mmCIF file of C-alpha atoms in Angstrom:
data_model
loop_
_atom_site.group_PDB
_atom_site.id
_atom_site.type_symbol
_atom_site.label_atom_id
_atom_site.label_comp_id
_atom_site.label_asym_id
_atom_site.label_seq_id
_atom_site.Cartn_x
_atom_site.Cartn_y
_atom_site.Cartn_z
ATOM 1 C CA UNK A 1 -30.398 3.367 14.414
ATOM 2 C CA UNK A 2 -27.663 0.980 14.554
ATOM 3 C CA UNK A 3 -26.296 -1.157 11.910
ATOM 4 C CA UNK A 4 -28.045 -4.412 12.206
ATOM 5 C CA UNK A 5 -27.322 -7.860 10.611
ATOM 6 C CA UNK A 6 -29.185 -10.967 11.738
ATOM 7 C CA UNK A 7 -26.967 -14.896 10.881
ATOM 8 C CA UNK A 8 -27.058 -18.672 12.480
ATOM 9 C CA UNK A 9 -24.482 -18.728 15.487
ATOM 10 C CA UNK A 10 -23.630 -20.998 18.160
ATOM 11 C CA UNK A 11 -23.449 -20.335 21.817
ATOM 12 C CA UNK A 12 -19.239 -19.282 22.153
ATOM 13 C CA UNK A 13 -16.627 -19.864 22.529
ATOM 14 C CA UNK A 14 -16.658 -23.515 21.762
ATOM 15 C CA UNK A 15 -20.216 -23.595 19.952
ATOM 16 C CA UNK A 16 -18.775 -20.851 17.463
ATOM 17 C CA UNK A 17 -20.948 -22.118 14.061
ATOM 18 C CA UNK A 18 -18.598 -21.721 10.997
ATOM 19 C CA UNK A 19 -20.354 -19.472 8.334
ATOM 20 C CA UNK A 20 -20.357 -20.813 4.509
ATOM 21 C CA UNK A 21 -19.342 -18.341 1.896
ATOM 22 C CA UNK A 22 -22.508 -17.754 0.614
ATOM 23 C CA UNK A 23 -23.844 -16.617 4.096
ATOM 24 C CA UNK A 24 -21.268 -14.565 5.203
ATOM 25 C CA UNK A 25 -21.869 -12.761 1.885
ATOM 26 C CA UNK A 26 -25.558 -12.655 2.877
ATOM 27 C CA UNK A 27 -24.575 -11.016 6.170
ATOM 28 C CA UNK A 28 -22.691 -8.420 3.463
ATOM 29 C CA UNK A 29 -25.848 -7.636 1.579
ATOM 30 C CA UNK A 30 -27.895 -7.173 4.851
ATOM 31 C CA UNK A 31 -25.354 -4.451 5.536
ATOM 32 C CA UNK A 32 -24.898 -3.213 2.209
ATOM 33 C CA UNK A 33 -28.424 -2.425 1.789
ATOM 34 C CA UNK A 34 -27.791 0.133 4.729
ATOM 35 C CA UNK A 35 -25.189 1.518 4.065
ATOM 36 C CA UNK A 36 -25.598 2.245 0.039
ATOM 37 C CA UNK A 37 -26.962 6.235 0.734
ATOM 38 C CA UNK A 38 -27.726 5.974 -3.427
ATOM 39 C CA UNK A 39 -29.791 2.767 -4.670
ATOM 40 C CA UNK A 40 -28.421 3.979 -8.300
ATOM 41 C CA UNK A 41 -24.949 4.467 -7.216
ATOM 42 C CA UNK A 42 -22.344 0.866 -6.844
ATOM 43 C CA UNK A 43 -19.409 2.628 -4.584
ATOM 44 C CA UNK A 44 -19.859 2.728 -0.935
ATOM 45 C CA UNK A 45 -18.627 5.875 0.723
ATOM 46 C CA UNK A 46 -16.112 5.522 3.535
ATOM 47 C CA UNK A 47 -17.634 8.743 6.265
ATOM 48 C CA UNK A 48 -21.375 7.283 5.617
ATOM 49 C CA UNK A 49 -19.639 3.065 6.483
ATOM 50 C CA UNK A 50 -17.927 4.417 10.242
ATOM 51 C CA UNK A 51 -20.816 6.956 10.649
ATOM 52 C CA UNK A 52 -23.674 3.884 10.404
ATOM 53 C CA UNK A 53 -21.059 1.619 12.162
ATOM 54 C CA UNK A 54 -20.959 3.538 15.505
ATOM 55 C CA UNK A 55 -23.609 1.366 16.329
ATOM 56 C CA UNK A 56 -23.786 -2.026 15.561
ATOM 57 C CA UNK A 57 -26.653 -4.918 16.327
ATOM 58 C CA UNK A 58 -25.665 -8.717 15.652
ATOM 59 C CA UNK A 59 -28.581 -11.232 16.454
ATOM 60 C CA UNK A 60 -30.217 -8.211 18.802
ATOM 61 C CA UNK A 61 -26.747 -7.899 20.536
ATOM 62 C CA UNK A 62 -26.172 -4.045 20.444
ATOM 63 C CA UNK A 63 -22.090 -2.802 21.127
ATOM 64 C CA UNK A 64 -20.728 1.003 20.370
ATOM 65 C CA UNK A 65 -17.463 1.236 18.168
ATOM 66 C CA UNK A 66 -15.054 3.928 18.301
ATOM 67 C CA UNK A 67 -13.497 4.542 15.069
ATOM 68 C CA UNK A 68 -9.928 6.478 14.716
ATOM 69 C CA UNK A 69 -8.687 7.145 10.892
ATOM 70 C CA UNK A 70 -5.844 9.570 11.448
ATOM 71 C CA UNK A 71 -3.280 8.420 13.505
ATOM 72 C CA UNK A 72 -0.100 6.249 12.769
ATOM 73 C CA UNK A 73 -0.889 2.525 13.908
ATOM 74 C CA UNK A 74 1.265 0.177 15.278
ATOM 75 C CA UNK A 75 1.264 -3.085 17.246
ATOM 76 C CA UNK A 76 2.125 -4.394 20.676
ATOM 77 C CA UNK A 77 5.438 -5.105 19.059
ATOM 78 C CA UNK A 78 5.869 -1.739 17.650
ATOM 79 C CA UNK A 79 5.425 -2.411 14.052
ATOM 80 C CA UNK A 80 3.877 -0.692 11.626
ATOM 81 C CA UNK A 81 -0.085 -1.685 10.473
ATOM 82 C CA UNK A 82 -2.816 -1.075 8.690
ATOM 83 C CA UNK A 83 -5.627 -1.649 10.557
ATOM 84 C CA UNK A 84 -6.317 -2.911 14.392
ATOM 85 C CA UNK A 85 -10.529 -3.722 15.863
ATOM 86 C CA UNK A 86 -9.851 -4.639 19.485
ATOM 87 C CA UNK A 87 -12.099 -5.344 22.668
ATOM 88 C CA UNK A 88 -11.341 -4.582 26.135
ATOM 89 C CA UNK A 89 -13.606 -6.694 28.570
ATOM 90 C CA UNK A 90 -12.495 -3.867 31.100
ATOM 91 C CA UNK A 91 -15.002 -1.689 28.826
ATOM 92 C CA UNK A 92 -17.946 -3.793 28.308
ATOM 93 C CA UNK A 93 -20.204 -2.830 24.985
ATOM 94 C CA UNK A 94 -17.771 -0.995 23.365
ATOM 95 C CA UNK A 95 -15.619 -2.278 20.245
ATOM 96 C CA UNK A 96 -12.867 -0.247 18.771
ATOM 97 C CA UNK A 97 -11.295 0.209 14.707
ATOM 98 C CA UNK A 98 -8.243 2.123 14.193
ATOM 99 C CA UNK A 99 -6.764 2.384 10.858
ATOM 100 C CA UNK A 100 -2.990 3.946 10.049
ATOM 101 C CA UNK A 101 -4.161 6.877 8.362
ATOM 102 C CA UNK A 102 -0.966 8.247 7.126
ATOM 103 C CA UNK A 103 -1.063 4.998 5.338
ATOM 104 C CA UNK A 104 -4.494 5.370 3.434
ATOM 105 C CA UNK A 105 -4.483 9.367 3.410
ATOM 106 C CA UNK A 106 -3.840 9.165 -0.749
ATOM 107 C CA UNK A 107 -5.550 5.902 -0.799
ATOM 108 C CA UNK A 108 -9.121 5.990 -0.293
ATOM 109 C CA UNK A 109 -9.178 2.542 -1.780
ATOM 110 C CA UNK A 110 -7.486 1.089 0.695
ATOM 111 C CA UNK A 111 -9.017 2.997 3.549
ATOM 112 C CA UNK A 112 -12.521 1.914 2.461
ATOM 113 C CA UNK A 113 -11.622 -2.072 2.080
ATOM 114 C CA UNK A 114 -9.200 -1.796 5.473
ATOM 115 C CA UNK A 115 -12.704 -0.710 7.007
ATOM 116 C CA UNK A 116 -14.884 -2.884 5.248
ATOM 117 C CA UNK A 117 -12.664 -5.458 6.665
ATOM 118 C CA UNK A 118 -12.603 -4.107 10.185
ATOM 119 C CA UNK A 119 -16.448 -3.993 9.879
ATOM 120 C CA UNK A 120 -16.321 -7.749 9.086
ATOM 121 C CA UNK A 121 -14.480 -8.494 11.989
ATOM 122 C CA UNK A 122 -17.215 -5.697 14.002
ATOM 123 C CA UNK A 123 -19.890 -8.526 12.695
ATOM 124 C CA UNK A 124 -18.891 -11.734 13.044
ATOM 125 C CA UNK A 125 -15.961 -11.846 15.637
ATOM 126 C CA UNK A 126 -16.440 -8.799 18.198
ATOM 127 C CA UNK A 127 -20.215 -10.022 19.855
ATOM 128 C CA UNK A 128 -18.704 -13.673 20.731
ATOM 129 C CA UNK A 129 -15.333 -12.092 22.223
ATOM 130 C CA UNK A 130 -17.876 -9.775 24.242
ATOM 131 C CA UNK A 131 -20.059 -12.559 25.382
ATOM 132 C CA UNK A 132 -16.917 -14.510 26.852
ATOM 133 C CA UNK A 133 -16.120 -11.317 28.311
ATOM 134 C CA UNK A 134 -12.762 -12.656 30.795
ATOM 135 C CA UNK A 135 -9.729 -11.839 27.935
ATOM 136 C CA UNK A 136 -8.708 -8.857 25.501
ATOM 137 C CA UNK A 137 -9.364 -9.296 21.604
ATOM 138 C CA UNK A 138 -7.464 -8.100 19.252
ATOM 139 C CA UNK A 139 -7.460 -8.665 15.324
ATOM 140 C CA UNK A 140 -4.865 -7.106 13.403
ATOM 141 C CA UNK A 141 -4.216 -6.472 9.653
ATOM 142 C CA UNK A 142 -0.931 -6.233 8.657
ATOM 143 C CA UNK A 143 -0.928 -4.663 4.996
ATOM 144 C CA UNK A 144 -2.741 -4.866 2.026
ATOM 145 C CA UNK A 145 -1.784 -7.722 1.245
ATOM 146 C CA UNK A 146 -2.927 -8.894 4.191
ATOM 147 C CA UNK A 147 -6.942 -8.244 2.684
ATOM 148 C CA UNK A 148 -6.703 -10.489 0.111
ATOM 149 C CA UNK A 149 -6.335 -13.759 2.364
ATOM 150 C CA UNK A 150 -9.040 -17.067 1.310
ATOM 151 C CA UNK A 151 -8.335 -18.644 4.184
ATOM 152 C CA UNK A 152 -10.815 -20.184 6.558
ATOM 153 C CA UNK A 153 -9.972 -17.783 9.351
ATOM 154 C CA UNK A 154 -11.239 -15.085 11.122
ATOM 155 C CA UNK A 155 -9.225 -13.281 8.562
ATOM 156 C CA UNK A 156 -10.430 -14.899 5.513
ATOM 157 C CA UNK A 157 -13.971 -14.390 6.403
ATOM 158 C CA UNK A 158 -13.230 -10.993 7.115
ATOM 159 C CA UNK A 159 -11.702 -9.979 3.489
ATOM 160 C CA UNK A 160 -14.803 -11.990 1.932
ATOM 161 C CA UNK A 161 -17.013 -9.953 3.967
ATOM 162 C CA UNK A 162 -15.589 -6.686 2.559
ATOM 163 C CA UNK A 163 -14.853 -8.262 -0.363
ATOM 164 C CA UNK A 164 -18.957 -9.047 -1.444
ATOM 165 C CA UNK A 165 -19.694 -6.023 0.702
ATOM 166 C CA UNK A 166 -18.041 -3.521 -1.706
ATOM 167 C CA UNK A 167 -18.246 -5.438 -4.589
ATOM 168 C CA UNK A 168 -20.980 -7.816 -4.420
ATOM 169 C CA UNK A 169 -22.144 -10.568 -7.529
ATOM 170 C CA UNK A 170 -24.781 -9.068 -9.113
ATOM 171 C CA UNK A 171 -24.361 -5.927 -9.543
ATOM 172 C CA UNK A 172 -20.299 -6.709 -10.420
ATOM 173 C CA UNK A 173 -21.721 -8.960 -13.165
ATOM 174 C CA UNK A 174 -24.740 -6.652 -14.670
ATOM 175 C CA UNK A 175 -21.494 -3.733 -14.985
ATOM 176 C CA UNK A 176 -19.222 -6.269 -16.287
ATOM 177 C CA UNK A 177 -21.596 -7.463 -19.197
ATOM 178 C CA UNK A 178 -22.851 -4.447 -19.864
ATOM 179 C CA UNK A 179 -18.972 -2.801 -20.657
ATOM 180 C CA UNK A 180 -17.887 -6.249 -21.980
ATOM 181 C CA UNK A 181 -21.055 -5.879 -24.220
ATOM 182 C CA UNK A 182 -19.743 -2.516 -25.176
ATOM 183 C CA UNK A 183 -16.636 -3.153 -26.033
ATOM 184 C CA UNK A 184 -17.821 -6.311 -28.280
ATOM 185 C CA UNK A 185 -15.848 -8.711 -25.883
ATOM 186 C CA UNK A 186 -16.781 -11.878 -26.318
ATOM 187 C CA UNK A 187 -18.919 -13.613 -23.563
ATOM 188 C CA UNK A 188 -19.929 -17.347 -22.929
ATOM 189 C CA UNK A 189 -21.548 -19.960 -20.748
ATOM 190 C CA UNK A 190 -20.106 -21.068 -17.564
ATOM 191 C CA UNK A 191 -21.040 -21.566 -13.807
ATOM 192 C CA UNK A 192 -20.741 -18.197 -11.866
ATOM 193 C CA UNK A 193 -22.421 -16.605 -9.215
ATOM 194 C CA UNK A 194 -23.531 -13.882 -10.594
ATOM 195 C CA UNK A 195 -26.899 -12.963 -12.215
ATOM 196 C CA UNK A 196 -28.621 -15.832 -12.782
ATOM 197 C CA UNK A 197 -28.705 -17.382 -15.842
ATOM 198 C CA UNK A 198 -26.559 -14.618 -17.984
ATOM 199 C CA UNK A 199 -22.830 -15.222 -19.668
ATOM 200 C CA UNK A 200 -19.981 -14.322 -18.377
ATOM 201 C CA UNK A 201 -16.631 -12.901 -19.931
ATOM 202 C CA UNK A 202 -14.805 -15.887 -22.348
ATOM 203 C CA UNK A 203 -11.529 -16.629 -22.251
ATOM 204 C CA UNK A 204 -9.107 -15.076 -24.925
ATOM 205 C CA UNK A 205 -10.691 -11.938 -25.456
ATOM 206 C CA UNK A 206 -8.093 -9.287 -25.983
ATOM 207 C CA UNK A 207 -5.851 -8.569 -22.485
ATOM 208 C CA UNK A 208 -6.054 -4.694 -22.925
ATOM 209 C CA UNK A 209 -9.421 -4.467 -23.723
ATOM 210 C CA UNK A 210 -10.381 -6.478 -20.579
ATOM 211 C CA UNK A 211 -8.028 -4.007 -18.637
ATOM 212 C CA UNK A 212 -9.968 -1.273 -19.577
ATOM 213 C CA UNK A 213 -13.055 -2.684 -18.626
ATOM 214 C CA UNK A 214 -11.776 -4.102 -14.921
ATOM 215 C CA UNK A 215 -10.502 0.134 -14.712
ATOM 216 C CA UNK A 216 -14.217 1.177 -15.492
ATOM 217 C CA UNK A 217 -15.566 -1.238 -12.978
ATOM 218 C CA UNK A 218 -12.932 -0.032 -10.329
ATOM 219 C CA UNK A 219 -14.092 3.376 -10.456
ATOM 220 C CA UNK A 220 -17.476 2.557 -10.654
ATOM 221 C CA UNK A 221 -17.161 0.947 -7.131
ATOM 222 C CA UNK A 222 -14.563 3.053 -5.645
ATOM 223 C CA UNK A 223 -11.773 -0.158 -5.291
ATOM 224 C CA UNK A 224 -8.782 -0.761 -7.387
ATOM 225 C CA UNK A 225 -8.887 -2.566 -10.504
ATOM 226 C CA UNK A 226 -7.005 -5.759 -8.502
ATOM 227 C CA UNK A 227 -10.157 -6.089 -6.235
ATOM 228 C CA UNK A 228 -12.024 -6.256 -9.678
ATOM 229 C CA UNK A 229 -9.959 -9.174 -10.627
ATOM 230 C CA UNK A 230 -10.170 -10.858 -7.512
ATOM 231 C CA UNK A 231 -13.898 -10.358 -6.920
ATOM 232 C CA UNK A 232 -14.678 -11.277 -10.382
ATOM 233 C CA UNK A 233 -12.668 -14.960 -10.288
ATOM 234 C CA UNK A 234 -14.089 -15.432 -6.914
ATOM 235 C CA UNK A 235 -17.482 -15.383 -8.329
ATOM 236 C CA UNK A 236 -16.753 -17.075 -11.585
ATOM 237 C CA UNK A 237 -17.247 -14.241 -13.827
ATOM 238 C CA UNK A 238 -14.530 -14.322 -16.097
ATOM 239 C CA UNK A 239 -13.985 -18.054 -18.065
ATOM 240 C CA UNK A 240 -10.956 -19.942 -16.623
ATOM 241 C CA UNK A 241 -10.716 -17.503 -13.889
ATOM 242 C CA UNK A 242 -8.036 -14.054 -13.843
#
């Protein structure tokens, strides 16, 4: 069965609809709940993301990917990057991800957000650039760096994809309270967007302590304890932000 995610969209290329935060990280729980083999498990495993993504269903639009993790990568231009999802109208219902796998090899951080990221751009960019079907498309990131973009973007709504798709609210926040709990960090009231009405981590609590914690978390869900920090100031779950 393919991977299949269902979101408002307009009729392209110049009726594209502009997703809100909060639904392209509803499109990221439609797919997480698909690709999660263990319910009791938080860490999403890289073979079982590209095996359910070699078929992929957006609004009852079905297209194929072709996935390569092993080779070098580089760009029109020769330089070296991290990941490349293309489109060739000359091959119509096919989609392709390629990701520098020298690059990732000892990283399997990195290779799981680069193709959490490509997936992103598998959801919400490759079915428009089929339906105009008359040019090539071609997204490319450039490092890792490169994932941790907010911008409006194709790119930015591609890191917040994989961003709430490997690390989404509520389950970050029940982990984080429960270790901050733990470790007797203290905890407070503040907006988030996390678990409804629970605390979240105060301000001032020690720095190393709060370390350790964000390196629990980041095993727990198979990232690096960065993507912790980022994910857990994007949803408000630390007071005052990282």
């Amino acid at each position: 069965m393919p991977l299949a995610v269902h979101y408002p969209s307009g009729s392209p290329p110049a009726g594209r609809r502009s997703l809100s935060t909060a639904e392209i990280r509803a499109v990221a729980a439609q797919a997480r709940r698909q690709l999660l083999a263990d319910p009791a498990e938080f860490a999403l495993q890289l073979p079982g993301l590209v095996a359910a993504a070699a078929m992929i269903s957006v609004n009852t639009k079905n297209f194929a990917v072709q996935w390569d993790l092993t080779q070098p990568l580089r760009d029109q231009s020769g330089r070296a990057v991290l990941g490349i999802c293309d489109v060739d109208p000359a091959e119509p219902g096919w989609a392709y991800v390629s990701i520098d796998g020298p690059t990732v090899s000892r990283r399997p951080d990195l290779a799981l957000s680069t193709a959490a990221h490509e997936l992103g751009h598998l959801l919400f960019d490759v079915p428009d650039e089929m339906d105009v079907g008359s040019r090539r498309y071609r997204a490319v990131a450039r490092s890792a760096s490169a994932l941790e973009s907010v911008s409006r973007g194709a790119e930015g709504r591609a890191n917040e994809f994989m961003g709430a798709l490997l690390v989404p609210p509520v389950p970050l926040h029940t982990r984080l309270l429960a270790l901050a709990r733990g470790e007797g960090l203290r905890l407070a009231r503040a907006p988030h967007e996390g678990r409804p009405a629970s605390p979240v981590l105060a301000a001032g609590n020690p720095a190393d302590v709060v370390a350790g914690v964000f390196a629990a978390l980041a095993i727990e869900f198979g990232v690096t304890e960065r993507f912790i920090a980022v994910r857990a100031a994007r949803y408000g779950l630390v007071q005052g932000g990282i």
